[in-house]
Amino acid sequence: VPPLIAWFGRLGIRARIAVGFGVALLLLVIVASAAVYGIRSGQAAFGTYDRIAGNNQHLQQFERDMVDLRRNLLLFIERDDPRGLLATRRLEPQMTETLDGLIRNVRDPQRQAMLAEAAPLLKSTFGKLAQAIAARNALKAVNGNQLDVYGPRARDSLIQLIKAANKRQNFIAATEAGLVLDAFSEIRVAATRFISMGDMAMANEARGKVGTFVDMIEDLKIMLEEEDLRKLAAESENFAKQYEAGILAAAAAAGDINRLVYQEMEQDIAQIVEKLDQVKTSQAATLAQQREEAIRAFATTFITVLAVSMVALAIGALFAWLIGRNIANPIAALTEAMAVLAKGDFTAAVPGLQRGDEIGRMAAAVAVFKQNGAENEQLRQAVEQERHSAEQTRGCSMPSAAPSPMWAPC
């Protein structure tokens, strides 16, 4: 501080004021820079936080769409509800767009790679979904075009055979035909349960009973002697074989559905969910980190601004003291000296004569004024004394007729 005071004292008034204002401005710039840096750091942290939070919202939307996809797919596959089919078709472009947007918005390379790996899995899922829908439509077509057609025809042919045998009093043939009808009814029951419930065990059971049915109707054909009855039996056998072909086609379609929906698509969806969970976990960690960084940035900014402000206050106070000590106080002292001189007291000391700055020059001017004033005062006193002496001299030499009682000799 003493060297600073000495250096500051050697400067002129303009230089001192310029230095004071320059230091004040520099300190303001430092405080503002620290504040701006802290604010930008906080904004960057909160910007990252906001972006990741937005990505999390899109991830949650994608997960909800995934749940809707599963639900509507099962609604269509198991219940043949067209609303499920419409919903799955609506979800495909929506989910694809959401995932593409996530890939574009995520900046972390690792998370972006995981989402990029999920994209072909999603495409594969919807490709298998299309195959499953086609298989479901094929199953529906088989049920309507074969099972619902040849099942009743085979039953009606057997019923006609039973009625014709009873009419001809061929009760043994009628009884055997009744047993064949019961066997075929068991086939239809198993097939119906398979179609309605998707139970592959029922499909296998129906296929197994078809062989028994064929053997029974072959024995019945051998037993029958009448041509028309044998024709009815052969017709029933032909319808039953068509029904069996329908069961095989339905079983194949159902097998494709089970493989596509409950195995391959579930595997793809499970992998997608796993990758989304990894992304969410990574983003949660980043969110926590960004939150801590934002809090730390604002805390650092607060401490920095506070510290710089305190330093600025101290430096400002120092320069204010220096300016007051080197400018304001000397000027005030010089003003008081000038006031004393103005009252005619030329004995007052003039401060600041030793200074080499503007105040020193002002003090020198005041000293000249003091000297001139003192000389003028001495001259005035000398003139006054001479005038007084002259008056006394004129009083002694003046003649008078009669002496005045007030007169006194010179």
XYZ file of N, CA and C in Angstrom, residues 129-268:
420
model
N -45.027 -58.489 -37.278
C -46.429 -58.182 -37.009
C -47.259 -58.324 -38.279
N -46.726 -57.842 -39.408
C -47.438 -57.991 -40.680
C -47.626 -59.470 -41.025
N -46.593 -60.279 -40.778
C -46.715 -61.725 -41.033
C -47.757 -62.353 -40.117
N -47.772 -61.918 -38.843
C -48.743 -62.465 -37.902
C -50.165 -62.089 -38.294
N -50.341 -60.861 -38.782
C -51.670 -60.442 -39.244
C -52.098 -61.267 -40.450
N -51.143 -61.505 -41.359
C -51.457 -62.340 -42.525
C -51.820 -63.754 -42.087
N -51.093 -64.305 -41.111
C -51.398 -65.653 -40.612
C -52.759 -65.668 -39.930
N -53.077 -64.594 -39.200
C -54.400 -64.532 -38.547
C -55.502 -64.466 -39.585
N -55.290 -63.696 -40.633
C -56.285 -63.651 -41.704
C -56.411 -65.000 -42.404
N -55.265 -65.693 -42.584
C -55.306 -67.029 -43.191
C -56.077 -67.998 -42.303
N -55.849 -67.910 -40.988
C -56.587 -68.775 -40.058
C -58.077 -68.488 -40.126
N -58.401 -67.202 -40.222
C -59.813 -66.832 -40.329
C -60.417 -67.355 -41.639
N -59.638 -67.272 -42.707
C -60.133 -67.767 -44.000
C -60.321 -69.279 -43.979
N -59.378 -70.003 -43.377
C -59.504 -71.464 -43.277
C -60.731 -71.830 -42.470
N -60.952 -71.108 -41.391
C -62.108 -71.403 -40.553
C -63.411 -71.155 -41.307
N -63.438 -70.064 -42.092
C -64.675 -69.760 -42.799
C -64.876 -70.572 -44.055
N -63.769 -70.890 -44.762
C -63.900 -71.558 -46.056
C -63.828 -73.074 -45.983
N -63.242 -73.617 -44.925
C -63.088 -75.080 -44.843
C -63.777 -75.663 -43.615
N -63.383 -75.215 -42.454
C -63.917 -75.848 -41.244
C -65.414 -75.614 -41.105
N -65.857 -74.353 -41.321
C -67.284 -74.051 -41.186
C -68.113 -74.604 -42.342
N -67.442 -75.042 -43.415
C -68.164 -75.579 -44.578
C -68.207 -77.111 -44.530
N -67.039 -77.727 -44.410
C -66.983 -79.190 -44.510
C -67.377 -79.876 -43.214
N -67.270 -79.221 -42.095
C -67.729 -79.820 -40.847
C -69.223 -80.076 -40.858
N -70.056 -79.057 -41.134
C -71.502 -79.311 -41.204
C -71.888 -80.290 -42.314
N -71.171 -80.235 -43.446
C -71.506 -81.168 -44.531
C -71.242 -82.605 -44.123
N -70.119 -82.849 -43.491
C -69.825 -84.216 -43.035
C -70.854 -84.660 -42.003
N -71.208 -83.770 -41.092
C -72.225 -84.119 -40.089
C -73.560 -84.424 -40.753
N -73.981 -83.573 -41.716
C -75.278 -83.786 -42.371
C -75.282 -85.102 -43.148
N -74.177 -85.427 -43.802
C -74.114 -86.696 -44.548
C -74.255 -87.880 -43.600
N -73.614 -87.846 -42.451
C -73.732 -88.935 -41.474
C -75.143 -89.027 -40.918
N -75.772 -87.870 -40.681
C -77.151 -87.883 -40.171
C -78.082 -88.498 -41.210
N -77.877 -88.145 -42.499
C -78.699 -88.745 -43.555
C -78.475 -90.256 -43.625
N -77.199 -90.657 -43.421
C -76.896 -92.090 -43.440
C -77.606 -92.806 -42.304
N -77.619 -92.221 -41.141
C -78.280 -92.839 -39.990
C -79.780 -92.948 -40.241
N -80.378 -91.864 -40.754
C -81.814 -91.895 -41.031
C -82.162 -92.949 -42.083
N -81.331 -93.023 -43.145
C -81.609 -94.006 -44.204
C -81.452 -95.423 -43.678
N -80.455 -95.690 -42.843
C -80.255 -97.037 -42.286
C -81.400 -97.404 -41.358
N -81.847 -96.434 -40.544
C -82.983 -96.723 -39.662
C -84.249 -97.001 -40.469
N -84.419 -96.242 -41.563
C -85.609 -96.437 -42.382
C -85.643 -97.823 -42.995
N -84.449 -98.343 -43.297
C -84.368 -99.696 -43.863
C -84.189 -100.754 -42.777
N -84.338 -100.332 -41.563
C -84.230 -101.213 -40.409
C -82.876 -101.903 -40.319
N -81.856 -101.185 -40.816
C -80.487 -101.679 -40.684
C -79.894 -100.969 -39.454
N -80.335 -101.497 -38.298
C -79.998 -100.805 -37.054
C -78.511 -100.914 -36.697
N -77.909 -102.008 -37.162
C -76.471 -102.146 -36.876
C -75.691 -101.068 -37.604
N -76.032 -100.846 -38.874
C -75.357 -99.803 -39.647
C -75.660 -98.430 -39.072
N -76.911 -98.247 -38.631
C -77.283 -96.962 -38.037
C -76.489 -96.713 -36.759
N -76.332 -97.799 -35.962
C -75.560 -97.650 -34.718
C -74.100 -97.323 -35.017
N -73.522 -98.037 -35.971
C -72.137 -97.760 -36.345
C -71.985 -96.345 -36.898
N -72.963 -95.909 -37.694
C -72.920 -94.546 -38.223
C -73.027 -93.530 -37.092
N -73.824 -93.857 -36.083
C -73.920 -92.965 -34.920
C -72.591 -92.848 -34.188
N -71.878 -93.980 -34.065
C -70.561 -93.935 -33.428
C -69.581 -93.100 -34.242
N -69.681 -93.237 -35.583
C -68.808 -92.429 -36.449
C -69.142 -90.944 -36.280
N -70.444 -90.634 -36.172
C -70.864 -89.240 -35.971
C -70.341 -88.704 -34.638
N -70.391 -89.545 -33.601
C -69.841 -89.106 -32.306
C -68.340 -88.817 -32.398
N -67.627 -89.680 -33.136
C -66.181 -89.458 -33.291
C -65.908 -88.157 -34.031
N -66.736 -87.911 -35.074
C -66.526 -86.669 -35.814
C -66.892 -85.452 -34.961
N -67.919 -85.598 -34.114
C -68.301 -84.502 -33.222
C -67.157 -84.164 -32.259
N -66.449 -85.213 -31.788
C -65.307 -84.963 -30.916
C -64.205 -84.192 -31.663
N -64.047 -84.550 -32.966
C -63.066 -83.817 -33.775
C -63.456 -82.352 -33.872
N -64.726 -82.072 -34.117
C -65.186 -80.693 -34.272
C -65.086 -79.914 -32.966
N -65.373 -80.603 -31.857
C -65.257 -79.922 -30.559
C -63.801 -79.499 -30.306
N -62.882 -80.436 -30.568
C -61.465 -80.110 -30.366
C -61.016 -78.997 -31.315
N -61.488 -79.063 -32.572
C -61.115 -78.033 -33.541
C -61.693 -76.674 -33.146
N -62.935 -76.677 -32.667
C -63.557 -75.417 -32.248
C -62.807 -74.795 -31.071
N -62.433 -75.644 -30.120
C -61.664 -75.125 -28.972
C -60.302 -74.596 -29.428
N -59.733 -75.270 -30.399
C -58.443 -74.803 -30.927
C -58.587 -73.437 -31.594
N -59.638 -73.291 -32.423
C -59.825 -72.037 -33.147
C -60.158 -70.902 -32.178
N -61.016 -71.164 -31.210
C -61.468 -70.096 -30.316
C -60.435 -69.733 -29.260
N -59.678 -70.717 -28.785
C -58.742 -70.483 -27.685
C -57.288 -70.452 -28.132
N -57.027 -70.904 -29.359
C -55.646 -70.952 -29.829
C -54.825 -72.020 -29.144
N -55.502 -73.050 -28.641
C -54.823 -74.120 -27.917
C -54.312 -75.144 -28.919
N -52.965 -75.168 -29.104
C -52.392 -76.097 -30.071
C -52.586 -77.548 -29.651
N -52.746 -77.808 -28.375
C -52.999 -79.186 -27.920
C -54.318 -79.697 -28.484
N -55.326 -78.797 -28.568
C -56.612 -79.175 -29.139
C -56.483 -79.461 -30.635
N -55.622 -78.716 -31.315
C -55.391 -78.977 -32.735
C -54.762 -80.346 -32.934
N -53.774 -80.667 -32.115
C -53.143 -81.984 -32.215
C -54.132 -83.089 -31.870
N -54.992 -82.819 -30.878
C -56.007 -83.828 -30.517
C -56.985 -84.057 -31.659
N -57.419 -82.953 -32.314
C -58.350 -83.090 -33.437
C -57.699 -83.865 -34.572
N -56.434 -83.548 -34.865
C -55.729 -84.263 -35.934
C -55.578 -85.738 -35.593
N -55.349 -86.059 -34.340
C -55.211 -87.461 -33.939
C -56.514 -88.228 -34.062
N -57.631 -87.556 -33.799
C -58.926 -88.242 -33.863
C -59.398 -88.459 -35.293
N -58.817 -87.669 -36.223
C -59.212 -87.836 -37.622
C -58.847 -89.243 -38.106
N -57.689 -89.737 -37.710
C -57.288 -91.094 -38.117
C -58.263 -92.144 -37.616
N -58.698 -92.019 -36.367
C -59.696 -92.952 -35.802
C -61.002 -92.867 -36.572
N -61.380 -91.627 -36.896
C -62.609 -91.427 -37.648
C -62.529 -92.107 -39.019
N -61.418 -91.967 -39.705
C -61.262 -92.566 -41.035
C -61.345 -94.099 -40.944
N -60.691 -94.662 -39.942
C -60.751 -96.122 -39.777
C -62.186 -96.576 -39.527
N -62.902 -95.822 -38.683
C -64.280 -96.199 -38.368
C -65.176 -96.107 -39.584
N -65.009 -95.039 -40.398
C -65.877 -94.901 -41.569
C -65.513 -95.904 -42.657
N -64.241 -96.353 -42.701
C -63.869 -97.404 -43.644
C -64.539 -98.716 -43.255
N -64.564 -99.005 -41.980
C -65.263 -100.210 -41.512
C -66.746 -100.120 -41.800
N -67.293 -98.913 -41.646
C -68.722 -98.731 -41.924
C -69.013 -98.951 -43.404
N -68.152 -98.490 -44.252
C -68.354 -98.669 -45.691
C -68.342 -100.156 -46.066
N -67.486 -100.912 -45.403
C -67.442 -102.355 -45.673
C -68.731 -103.017 -45.220
N -69.262 -102.514 -44.109
C -70.474 -103.110 -43.541
C -71.695 -102.834 -44.412
N -71.733 -101.703 -45.072
C -72.896 -101.299 -45.832
C -72.955 -102.048 -47.165
N -74.146 -102.509 -47.496
C -74.344 -103.209 -48.755
C -75.049 -102.335 -49.777
N -75.898 -101.440 -49.299
C -76.646 -100.579 -50.205
C -75.719 -99.508 -50.778
N -75.889 -99.295 -52.092
C -75.015 -98.354 -52.780
C -75.226 -96.929 -52.299
N -76.472 -96.532 -52.097
C -76.721 -95.157 -51.681
C -76.167 -94.869 -50.296
N -76.247 -95.943 -49.406
C -75.680 -95.748 -48.058
C -74.154 -95.660 -48.128
N -73.575 -96.469 -48.957
C -72.119 -96.410 -49.113
C -71.688 -95.066 -49.721
N -72.547 -94.544 -50.603
C -72.238 -93.244 -51.197
C -72.259 -92.139 -50.137
N -73.254 -92.237 -49.237
C -73.317 -91.246 -48.151
C -72.101 -91.352 -47.229
N -71.682 -92.593 -46.966
C -70.505 -92.798 -46.107
C -69.252 -92.242 -46.776
N -69.108 -92.489 -48.086
C -67.940 -91.972 -48.803
C -67.957 -90.450 -48.847
N -69.189 -89.907 -49.009
C -69.304 -88.440 -49.008
C -68.895 -87.859 -47.663
N -69.329 -88.522 -46.589
C -68.950 -88.065 -45.248
C -67.439 -88.167 -45.053
N -66.866 -89.253 -45.573
C -65.412 -89.409 -45.436
C -64.675 -88.314 -46.195
N -65.185 -87.990 -47.410
C -64.540 -86.937 -48.201
C -64.629 -85.578 -47.490
N -65.794 -85.270 -46.958
C -65.957 -84.011 -46.214
C -65.055 -83.980 -44.978
N -64.945 -85.120 -44.319
C -64.101 -85.184 -43.123
C -62.630 -84.956 -43.481
N -62.199 -85.488 -44.631
C -60.818 -85.268 -45.048
C -60.583 -83.802 -45.399
N -61.573 -83.182 -46.044
C -61.465 -81.741 -46.302
C -61.389 -80.967 -44.974
N -62.169 -81.441 -44.017
C -62.149 -80.815 -42.687
C -60.769 -80.986 -42.048
N -60.182 -82.204 -42.235
C -58.844 -82.456 -41.693
C -57.807 -81.530 -42.341
N -57.952 -81.327 -43.674
C -57.023 -80.423 -44.352
C -57.152 -79.007 -43.797
N -58.391 -78.629 -43.493
C -58.600 -77.316 -42.879
C -57.945 -77.231 -41.510
N -58.036 -78.307 -40.740
C -57.398 -78.327 -39.419
C -55.884 -78.179 -39.556
N -55.314 -78.884 -40.542
C -53.870 -78.793 -40.759
C -53.455 -77.365 -41.146
N -54.251 -76.749 -42.067
C -53.941 -75.382 -42.484
C -54.094 -74.409 -41.316
N -55.144 -74.615 -40.524
C -55.355 -73.747 -39.369
C -54.249 -73.929 -38.342
N -53.831 -75.187 -38.159
C -52.749 -75.447 -37.205
C -51.448 -74.796 -37.664
N -51.191 -74.842 -38.982
C -49.988 -74.204 -39.510
C -50.042 -72.694 -39.302
N -51.217 -72.116 -39.596
C -51.362 -70.668 -39.395
C -51.237 -70.308 -37.917
N -51.857 -71.107 -37.062
C -51.767 -70.847 -35.622
C -50.336 -71.013 -35.128
N -49.649 -72.013 -35.696
C -48.248 -72.186 -35.322
C -47.401 -70.985 -35.710
N -47.669 -70.445 -36.914
C -46.953 -69.232 -37.347
C -47.258 -68.063 -36.414
N -48.534 -67.949 -36.022
C -48.912 -66.864 -35.118
C -48.199 -67.004 -33.781
N -48.207 -68.216 -33.235
C -47.535 -68.429 -31.946
C -46.040 -68.143 -32.040
N -45.437 -68.594 -33.137
C -44.001 -68.371 -33.299
C -43.698 -66.885 -33.454
N -44.495 -66.208 -34.293
C -44.224 -64.797 -34.566
C -44.551 -63.905 -33.373
N -45.726 -64.099 -32.799
C -46.209 -63.184 -31.759
C -45.594 -63.498 -30.402
N -45.650 -64.760 -30.006
C -45.283 -65.110 -28.631
C -43.812 -65.486 -28.468
N -43.089 -65.604 -29.564
C -41.672 -65.947 -29.458
C -40.783 -64.856 -30.078
N -40.854 -64.741 -31.403
C -39.920 -63.840 -32.086
C -40.206 -62.372 -31.765
N -41.488 -61.965 -31.836
C -41.794 -60.576 -31.533
C -41.517 -60.250 -30.066
N -41.827 -61.190 -29.193
C -41.545 -60.964 -27.769
C -40.049 -60.818 -27.531
N -39.245 -61.579 -28.239
C -37.794 -61.438 -28.101
C -37.325 -60.067 -28.586
N -37.847 -59.655 -29.754
C -37.464 -58.335 -30.270
C -37.900 -57.222 -29.313
